[in-house]
PDB file of C-alpha atoms in Angstrom:
ATOM      1  CA  MET A1094      47.276 -55.807  44.273  1.00 37.00           C
ATOM      2  CA  LEU A1095      47.220 -57.392  40.806  1.00 36.00           C
ATOM      3  CA  ALA A1096      44.242 -59.535  41.795  1.00 42.00           C
ATOM      4  CA  TYR A1097      42.275 -56.368  42.592  1.00 37.00           C
ATOM      5  CA  ALA A1098      43.503 -54.509  39.495  1.00 38.00           C
ATOM      6  CA  LEU A1099      42.392 -57.137  36.992  1.00 35.00           C
ATOM      7  CA  PRO A1100      38.641 -56.866  37.758  1.00 37.00           C
ATOM      8  CA  LEU A1101      38.913 -53.075  37.626  1.00 34.00           C
ATOM      9  CA  LEU A1102      40.652 -53.247  34.249  1.00 32.00           C
ATOM     10  CA  ALA A1103      37.965 -55.606  33.000  1.00 37.00           C
ATOM     11  CA  LEU A1104      35.230 -53.222  34.122  1.00 35.00           C
ATOM     12  CA  ALA A1105      36.973 -50.281  32.461  1.00 37.00           C
ATOM     13  CA  ALA A1106      37.373 -52.215  29.214  1.00 37.00           C
ATOM     14  CA  SER A1107      33.727 -53.269  29.331  1.00 38.00           C
ATOM     15  CA  ALA A1108      32.595 -49.669  29.846  1.00 37.00           C
ATOM     16  CA  THR A1109      34.796 -48.485  26.985  1.00 37.00           C
ATOM     17  CA  LEU A1110      33.426 -51.180  24.671  1.00 34.00           C
ATOM     18  CA  ALA A1111      29.863 -50.276  25.640  1.00 37.00           C
ATOM     19  CA  ALA A1112      30.548 -46.646  24.831  1.00 35.00           C
ATOM     20  CA  VAL A1113      32.009 -47.546  21.445  1.00 36.00           C
ATOM     21  CA  THR A1114      29.242 -49.967  20.475  1.00 33.00           C
ATOM     22  CA  ALA A1115      26.298 -48.032  21.911  1.00 39.00           C
ATOM     23  CA  PRO A1116      23.468 -48.096  19.339  1.00 43.00           C
ATOM     24  CA  MET A1117      22.617 -44.923  17.450  1.00 37.00           C
ATOM     25  CA  SER A1118      19.373 -43.152  18.217  1.00 37.00           C
ATOM     26  CA  LEU A1119      16.505 -43.328  15.718  1.00 36.00           C
ATOM     27  CA  ASP A1120      17.281 -39.781  14.570  1.00 35.00           C
ATOM     28  CA  GLN A1121      20.965 -40.656  14.055  1.00 38.00           C
ATOM     29  CA  ARG A1122      20.067 -43.751  12.034  1.00 39.00           C
ATOM     30  CA  SER A1123      17.635 -41.736   9.897  1.00 41.00           C
ATOM     31  CA  VAL A1124      20.292 -39.137   9.117  1.00 42.00           C
ATOM     32  CA  ALA A1125      22.806 -41.854   8.288  1.00 43.00           C
ATOM     33  CA  ARG A1126      20.364 -43.464   5.864  1.00 50.00           C
ATOM     34  CA  ARG A1127      19.480 -40.159   4.192  1.00 63.00           C
ATOM     35  CA  SER A1128      23.008 -38.870   3.700  1.00 86.00           C
ATOM     36  CA  LEU A1129      24.059 -39.051   0.053  1.00 96.00           C
ATOM     37  CA  SER A1130      27.425 -38.368  -1.550  1.00 97.00           C
ATOM     38  CA  GLY A1131      27.939 -37.048  -5.047  1.00 97.00           C
ATOM     39  CA  GLN A1132      29.223 -34.134  -7.060  1.00 98.00           C
ATOM     40  CA  ALA A1133      27.854 -30.672  -7.726  1.00 99.00           C
ATOM     41  CA  THR A1134      28.187 -28.390 -10.721  1.00 99.00           C
ATOM     42  CA  TYR A1135      26.249 -25.259 -11.624  1.00 98.00           C
ATOM     43  CA  TYR A1136      24.212 -23.894 -14.516  1.00 98.00           C
ATOM     44  CA  GLY A1137      22.143 -20.792 -15.232  1.00 97.00           C
ATOM     45  CA  GLY A1138      19.154 -21.964 -13.188  1.00 96.00           C
ATOM     46  CA  ASN A1139      15.540 -22.359 -14.299  1.00 96.00           C
ATOM     47  CA  VAL A1140      12.529 -22.334 -11.977  1.00 98.00           C
ATOM     48  CA  GLN A1141       9.567 -21.451 -14.204  1.00 97.00           C
ATOM     49  CA  GLY A1142      10.880 -23.382 -17.217  1.00 97.00           C
ATOM     50  CA  GLY A1143      12.454 -26.278 -15.340  1.00 98.00           C
ATOM     51  CA  ALA A1144      11.460 -29.930 -15.543  1.00 98.00           C
ATOM     52  CA  CYS A1145       9.409 -29.615 -12.334  1.00 98.00           C
ATOM     53  CA  SER A1146       7.050 -27.263 -14.232  1.00 98.00           C
ATOM     54  CA  PHE A1147       6.872 -24.635 -11.473  1.00 98.00           C
ATOM     55  CA  SER A1148       5.669 -22.020 -13.970  1.00 97.00           C
ATOM     56  CA  THR A1149       3.905 -19.946 -11.297  1.00 94.00           C
ATOM     57  CA  TYR A1150       6.548 -20.144  -8.564  1.00 96.00           C
ATOM     58  CA  THR A1151       9.345 -17.869  -7.410  1.00 96.00           C
ATOM     59  CA  LEU A1152      11.886 -19.151  -4.897  1.00 97.00           C
ATOM     60  CA  PRO A1153      11.600 -17.336  -1.557  1.00 95.00           C
ATOM     61  CA  SER A1154      14.490 -15.188  -0.392  1.00 94.00           C
ATOM     62  CA  GLY A1155      17.319 -17.203   1.133  1.00 93.00           C
ATOM     63  CA  LEU A1156      16.373 -20.470  -0.570  1.00 98.00           C
ATOM     64  CA  TYR A1157      18.586 -21.575  -3.455  1.00 99.00           C
ATOM     65  CA  GLY A1158      17.592 -23.698  -6.436  1.00 99.00           C
ATOM     66  CA  THR A1159      19.043 -26.857  -7.931  1.00 99.00           C
ATOM     67  CA  ALA A1160      18.548 -29.426 -10.651  1.00 99.00           C
ATOM     68  CA  LEU A1161      18.668 -33.099  -9.642  1.00 98.00           C
ATOM     69  CA  SER A1162      20.252 -35.910 -11.636  1.00 98.00           C
ATOM     70  CA  ASP A1163      17.872 -37.964 -13.752  1.00 96.00           C
ATOM     71  CA  SER A1164      19.317 -40.973 -11.901  1.00 96.00           C
ATOM     72  CA  ASN A1165      17.522 -39.699  -8.777  1.00 96.00           C
ATOM     73  CA  TRP A1166      14.479 -38.262 -10.574  1.00 94.00           C
ATOM     74  CA  ASP A1167      12.018 -40.973  -9.456  1.00 94.00           C
ATOM     75  CA  ASP A1168       9.198 -39.788 -11.768  1.00 93.00           C
ATOM     76  CA  ALA A1169       9.469 -36.221 -10.422  1.00 96.00           C
ATOM     77  CA  GLU A1170       8.692 -37.358  -6.872  1.00 96.00           C
ATOM     78  CA  ASN A1171      11.539 -35.217  -5.525  1.00 97.00           C
ATOM     79  CA  CYS A1172      10.339 -32.029  -7.237  1.00 98.00           C
ATOM     80  CA  GLY A1173       9.719 -29.274  -4.723  1.00 98.00           C
ATOM     81  CA  GLY A1174      11.744 -31.088  -2.098  1.00 98.00           C
ATOM     82  CA  CYS A1175      14.641 -29.352  -0.386  1.00 98.00           C
ATOM     83  CA  VAL A1176      18.171 -30.574   0.208  1.00 98.00           C
ATOM     84  CA  ALA A1177      20.850 -29.476   2.659  1.00 98.00           C
ATOM     85  CA  VAL A1178      24.086 -29.497   0.649  1.00 98.00           C
ATOM     86  CA  SER A1179      27.439 -29.585   2.461  1.00 98.00           C
ATOM     87  CA  HIS A1180      30.973 -28.948   1.214  1.00 98.00           C
ATOM     88  CA  GLY A1181      34.129 -27.796   2.956  1.00 96.00           C
ATOM     89  CA  GLY A1182      32.390 -27.047   6.231  1.00 97.00           C
ATOM     90  CA  LYS A1183      29.645 -24.977   4.591  1.00 98.00           C
ATOM     91  CA  THR A1184      25.981 -25.949   4.169  1.00 98.00           C
ATOM     92  CA  ILE A1185      23.228 -24.422   2.049  1.00 98.00           C
ATOM     93  CA  THR A1186      19.583 -25.338   1.445  1.00 99.00           C
ATOM     94  CA  ALA A1187      18.210 -25.613  -2.085  1.00 99.00           C
ATOM     95  CA  MET A1188      14.879 -26.627  -3.625  1.00 99.00           C
ATOM     96  CA  ILE A1189      14.771 -29.166  -6.448  1.00 99.00           C
ATOM     97  CA  VAL A1190      13.130 -27.407  -9.403  1.00 99.00           C
ATOM     98  CA  ASP A1191      14.751 -28.984 -12.466  1.00 98.00           C
ATOM     99  CA  GLN A1192      16.374 -32.130 -13.831  1.00 98.00           C
ATOM    100  CA  CYS A1193      20.011 -32.682 -14.807  1.00 98.00           C
ATOM    101  CA  PRO A1194      19.905 -35.164 -17.722  1.00 96.00           C
ATOM    102  CA  GLY A1195      22.859 -37.511 -17.969  1.00 94.00           C
ATOM    103  CA  CYS A1196      24.342 -36.478 -14.639  1.00 95.00           C
ATOM    104  CA  GLY A1197      25.708 -39.158 -12.348  1.00 94.00           C
ATOM    105  CA  THR A1198      23.899 -40.645  -9.375  1.00 97.00           C
ATOM    106  CA  ASN A1199      23.394 -38.134  -6.526  1.00 98.00           C
ATOM    107  CA  HIS A1200      24.624 -35.281  -8.745  1.00 98.00           C
ATOM    108  CA  LEU A1201      23.276 -31.773  -8.118  1.00 99.00           C
ATOM    109  CA  ASP A1202      23.443 -29.027 -10.747  1.00 99.00           C
ATOM    110  CA  LEU A1203      23.153 -25.962  -8.536  1.00 99.00           C
ATOM    111  CA  PHE A1204      22.061 -22.448  -9.385  1.00 99.00           C
ATOM    112  CA  PRO A1205      25.114 -20.130  -9.633  1.00 98.00           C
ATOM    113  CA  LYS A1206      24.582 -18.392  -6.279  1.00 98.00           C
ATOM    114  CA  ALA A1207      24.175 -21.743  -4.549  1.00 98.00           C
ATOM    115  CA  PHE A1208      27.489 -23.038  -5.896  1.00 99.00           C
ATOM    116  CA  ALA A1209      29.245 -19.765  -5.044  1.00 98.00           C
ATOM    117  CA  ALA A1210      28.014 -20.036  -1.452  1.00 98.00           C
ATOM    118  CA  LEU A1211      29.891 -23.347  -1.156  1.00 99.00           C
ATOM    119  CA  ASP A1212      33.073 -22.722  -3.159  1.00 98.00           C
ATOM    120  CA  ASN A1213      34.726 -20.656  -5.859  1.00 98.00           C
ATOM    121  CA  PRO A1214      32.774 -21.037  -9.132  1.00 98.00           C
ATOM    122  CA  SER A1215      36.077 -21.339 -10.991  1.00 98.00           C
ATOM    123  CA  LYS A1216      36.333 -24.902  -9.660  1.00 97.00           C
ATOM    124  CA  GLY A1217      33.358 -25.914 -11.769  1.00 97.00           C
ATOM    125  CA  ILE A1218      32.740 -29.200  -9.954  1.00 98.00           C
ATOM    126  CA  ILE A1219      33.002 -30.142  -6.274  1.00 98.00           C
ATOM    127  CA  ASP A1220      32.327 -33.132  -4.037  1.00 98.00           C
ATOM    128  CA  VAL A1221      29.283 -32.735  -1.800  1.00 98.00           C
ATOM    129  CA  THR A1222      27.130 -34.602   0.671  1.00 98.00           C
ATOM    130  CA  TRP A1223      23.429 -33.869   0.898  1.00 98.00           C
ATOM    131  CA  ASP A1224      20.277 -34.824   2.742  1.00 97.00           C
ATOM    132  CA  TYR A1225      16.588 -34.204   2.148  1.00 97.00           C
ATOM    133  CA  VAL A1226      15.269 -31.659   4.647  1.00 98.00           C
ATOM    134  CA  PRO A1227      11.984 -29.784   5.192  1.00 98.00           C
ATOM    135  CA  CYS A1228      11.727 -26.717   2.976  1.00 98.00           C
ATOM    136  CA  PRO A1229      12.079 -23.403   4.846  1.00 97.00           C
ATOM    137  CA  VAL A1230       9.024 -21.896   3.157  1.00 97.00           C
ATOM    138  CA  SER A1231       6.363 -19.730   4.744  1.00 95.00           C
ATOM    139  CA  GLY A1232       2.638 -19.774   4.112  1.00 96.00           C
ATOM    140  CA  PRO A1233       0.426 -22.621   2.925  1.00 98.00           C
ATOM    141  CA  LEU A1234       1.012 -25.034   0.094  1.00 98.00           C
ATOM    142  CA  THR A1235      -1.016 -24.349  -3.035  1.00 98.00           C
ATOM    143  CA  ILE A1236      -2.660 -26.418  -5.748  1.00 99.00           C
ATOM    144  CA  HIS A1237      -1.932 -25.290  -9.304  1.00 99.00           C
ATOM    145  CA  MET A1238      -4.191 -26.609 -12.072  1.00 99.00           C
ATOM    146  CA  LYS A1239      -2.514 -27.192 -15.424  1.00 98.00           C
ATOM    147  CA  THR A1240      -3.565 -25.189 -18.471  1.00 97.00           C
ATOM    148  CA  GLY A1241      -6.407 -26.983 -20.263  1.00 98.00           C
ATOM    149  CA  VAL A1242      -7.964 -28.601 -17.188  1.00 98.00           C
ATOM    150  CA  THR A1243     -11.744 -29.120 -17.281  1.00 98.00           C
ATOM    151  CA  GLN A1244     -14.105 -31.472 -15.505  1.00 97.00           C
ATOM    152  CA  TYR A1245     -13.202 -33.970 -18.240  1.00 98.00           C
ATOM    153  CA  TRP A1246      -9.406 -33.828 -17.772  1.00 99.00           C
ATOM    154  CA  PHE A1247      -7.623 -33.428 -14.435  1.00 99.00           C
ATOM    155  CA  SER A1248      -4.014 -32.287 -13.997  1.00 99.00           C
ATOM    156  CA  ALA A1249      -2.670 -30.546 -10.889  1.00 99.00           C
ATOM    157  CA  GLN A1250       0.556 -29.985  -8.992  1.00 98.00           C
ATOM    158  CA  VAL A1251       1.572 -28.987  -5.465  1.00 98.00           C
ATOM    159  CA  VAL A1252       3.561 -25.775  -5.024  1.00 98.00           C
ATOM    160  CA  ASN A1253       5.333 -24.271  -1.987  1.00 98.00           C
ATOM    161  CA  ALA A1254       5.173 -27.446   0.066  1.00 98.00           C
ATOM    162  CA  HIS A1255       7.107 -27.948   3.293  1.00 98.00           C
ATOM    163  CA  ARG A1256       7.891 -31.537   2.265  1.00 98.00           C
ATOM    164  CA  ARG A1257       7.963 -33.690  -0.872  1.00 98.00           C
ATOM    165  CA  THR A1258       4.563 -34.792  -2.166  1.00 98.00           C
ATOM    166  CA  ALA A1259       4.048 -38.554  -2.389  1.00 97.00           C
ATOM    167  CA  LYS A1260       0.394 -38.793  -3.432  1.00 98.00           C
ATOM    168  CA  MET A1261      -2.593 -36.759  -4.643  1.00 99.00           C
ATOM    169  CA  GLU A1262      -6.230 -37.844  -4.364  1.00 99.00           C
ATOM    170  CA  VAL A1263      -9.436 -36.187  -5.554  1.00 99.00           C
ATOM    171  CA  SER A1264     -12.965 -36.296  -4.140  1.00 99.00           C
ATOM    172  CA  THR A1265     -16.195 -34.994  -5.662  1.00 98.00           C
ATOM    173  CA  ASN A1266     -18.351 -36.038  -2.692  1.00 98.00           C
ATOM    174  CA  GLN A1267     -16.760 -33.974   0.080  1.00 97.00           C
ATOM    175  CA  GLY A1268     -14.327 -36.644   1.169  1.00 97.00           C
ATOM    176  CA  ALA A1269     -16.651 -39.655   1.267  1.00 98.00           C
ATOM    177  CA  SER A1270     -14.456 -41.388  -1.320  1.00 98.00           C
ATOM    178  CA  TRP A1271     -11.182 -40.583  -3.052  1.00 99.00           C
ATOM    179  CA  THR A1272      -9.655 -41.263  -6.464  1.00 98.00           C
ATOM    180  CA  THR A1273      -5.864 -41.416  -6.718  1.00 99.00           C
ATOM    181  CA  ALA A1274      -4.291 -39.328  -9.480  1.00 99.00           C
ATOM    182  CA  THR A1275      -1.307 -40.638 -11.443  1.00 98.00           C
ATOM    183  CA  ARG A1276       2.010 -38.825 -11.121  1.00 97.00           C
ATOM    184  CA  THR A1277       3.723 -37.725 -14.334  1.00 97.00           C
ATOM    185  CA  THR A1278       7.430 -37.220 -14.951  1.00 96.00           C
ATOM    186  CA  TYR A1279       6.810 -33.465 -15.334  1.00 97.00           C
ATOM    187  CA  ASN A1280       5.474 -33.053 -11.784  1.00 98.00           C
ATOM    188  CA  PHE A1281       1.711 -33.039 -12.318  1.00 99.00           C
ATOM    189  CA  PHE A1282      -0.841 -35.552 -11.043  1.00 99.00           C
ATOM    190  CA  GLU A1283      -3.430 -36.521 -13.631  1.00 99.00           C
ATOM    191  CA  ILE A1284      -6.748 -38.313 -14.149  1.00 99.00           C
ATOM    192  CA  SER A1285      -7.229 -38.725 -17.888  1.00 98.00           C
ATOM    193  CA  SER A1286     -11.029 -38.940 -17.707  1.00 97.00           C
ATOM    194  CA  GLY A1287     -11.342 -35.954 -15.389  1.00 98.00           C
ATOM    195  CA  VAL A1288     -13.452 -35.848 -12.247  1.00 98.00           C
ATOM    196  CA  GLY A1289     -16.831 -35.034 -13.782  1.00 97.00           C
ATOM    197  CA  ALA A1290     -17.436 -31.969 -11.635  1.00 98.00           C
ATOM    198  CA  SER A1291     -16.703 -28.246 -11.781  1.00 98.00           C
ATOM    199  CA  ALA A1292     -14.901 -28.312  -8.411  1.00 98.00           C
ATOM    200  CA  ALA A1293     -13.401 -30.945  -6.127  1.00 99.00           C
ATOM    201  CA  TRP A1294     -11.536 -31.561  -2.892  1.00 99.00           C
ATOM    202  CA  ILE A1295      -7.870 -32.460  -3.276  1.00 99.00           C
ATOM    203  CA  ARG A1296      -5.964 -34.415  -0.631  1.00 99.00           C
ATOM    204  CA  VAL A1297      -2.175 -34.491  -0.822  1.00 99.00           C
ATOM    205  CA  THR A1298       0.136 -36.703   1.222  1.00 98.00           C
ATOM    206  CA  SER A1299       3.773 -35.951   2.012  1.00 98.00           C
ATOM    207  CA  HIS A1300       6.572 -38.521   1.903  1.00 96.00           C
ATOM    208  CA  THR A1301       6.366 -38.667   5.710  1.00 97.00           C
ATOM    209  CA  GLY A1302       2.641 -39.477   5.634  1.00 97.00           C
ATOM    210  CA  THR A1303       1.155 -36.139   6.701  1.00 98.00           C
ATOM    211  CA  THR A1304      -1.856 -34.940   4.709  1.00 98.00           C
ATOM    212  CA  VAL A1305      -3.442 -31.649   3.690  1.00 99.00           C
ATOM    213  CA  VAL A1306      -6.933 -31.309   2.200  1.00 99.00           C
ATOM    214  CA  VAL A1307      -7.720 -28.385  -0.095  1.00 99.00           C
ATOM    215  CA  LYS A1308     -11.461 -27.945  -0.534  1.00 98.00           C
ATOM    216  CA  ASP A1309     -13.439 -26.641  -3.494  1.00 98.00           C
ATOM    217  CA  VAL A1310     -10.612 -26.453  -6.014  1.00 99.00           C
ATOM    218  CA  PRO A1311     -12.036 -25.266  -9.364  1.00 98.00           C
ATOM    219  CA  MET A1312     -11.525 -27.609 -12.306  1.00 98.00           C
ATOM    220  CA  THR A1313     -10.306 -24.709 -14.417  1.00 98.00           C
ATOM    221  CA  GLY A1314      -7.056 -24.436 -16.332  1.00 98.00           C
ATOM    222  CA  GLY A1315      -4.511 -22.232 -14.564  1.00 97.00           C
ATOM    223  CA  ALA A1316      -6.494 -22.017 -11.322  1.00 98.00           C
ATOM    224  CA  VAL A1317      -4.483 -21.699  -8.101  1.00 98.00           C
ATOM    225  CA  LYS A1318      -6.003 -22.566  -4.710  1.00 98.00           C
ATOM    226  CA  ALA A1319      -4.178 -22.149  -1.403  1.00 98.00           C
ATOM    227  CA  ALA A1320      -4.583 -24.703   1.361  1.00 98.00           C
ATOM    228  CA  GLY A1321      -5.319 -23.801   4.946  1.00 97.00           C
ATOM    229  CA  GLY A1322      -1.821 -24.884   5.966  1.00 97.00           C
ATOM    230  CA  ASN A1323       1.234 -26.892   4.966  1.00 98.00           C
ATOM    231  CA  PHE A1324       2.686 -30.346   5.585  1.00 98.00           C
ATOM    232  CA  ALA A1325       3.725 -30.831   9.202  1.00 94.00           C
TER     233      ALA A1325
END
């Protein structure tokens, strides 16, 4: 009987080991890489006057706001991105609209309602984990031209995007060629010499590589032009 039992035990052990060491799926590995641990505090909140310069934007209902540590700022590349923040079995979604100077790595300075949705504000500071997630926004993304823009100076930002914006390019020949704008730390993309035209096409690329083209954007300070859609 023992001679028969040993092969069976070996098979069972092999199956158990396979189950334990089975590789994670691509989605599981992506989540594991994205997950960040840090602390969260809260402050009064500032969308229009925040470091992301969203002077024309109002957060949609149900979406909280947060400031992100300057250690994670990455030249404003995370502005407009959304994060799923978890603590004590609760999770909220917040958009990055401001910077938290001097905060530690992976630190979030939440708007008051965001913090209260996770824990009692009297605690002041809590441990959290968070991941970047698509923003639960409706409607198309928009291009907002900075005050003072002319055909001789280009400065624009992306507002209401489904994902973080990685790149902005401009074309004055209907897409035959593109010029890459330079990102600033205050969340605008600029071309110091301008584009030399009264209107242009603007192509924006998300951090996942999807693109949206907004045609015939006026080179006028304060102009706002909606795209035909949003990042996939």
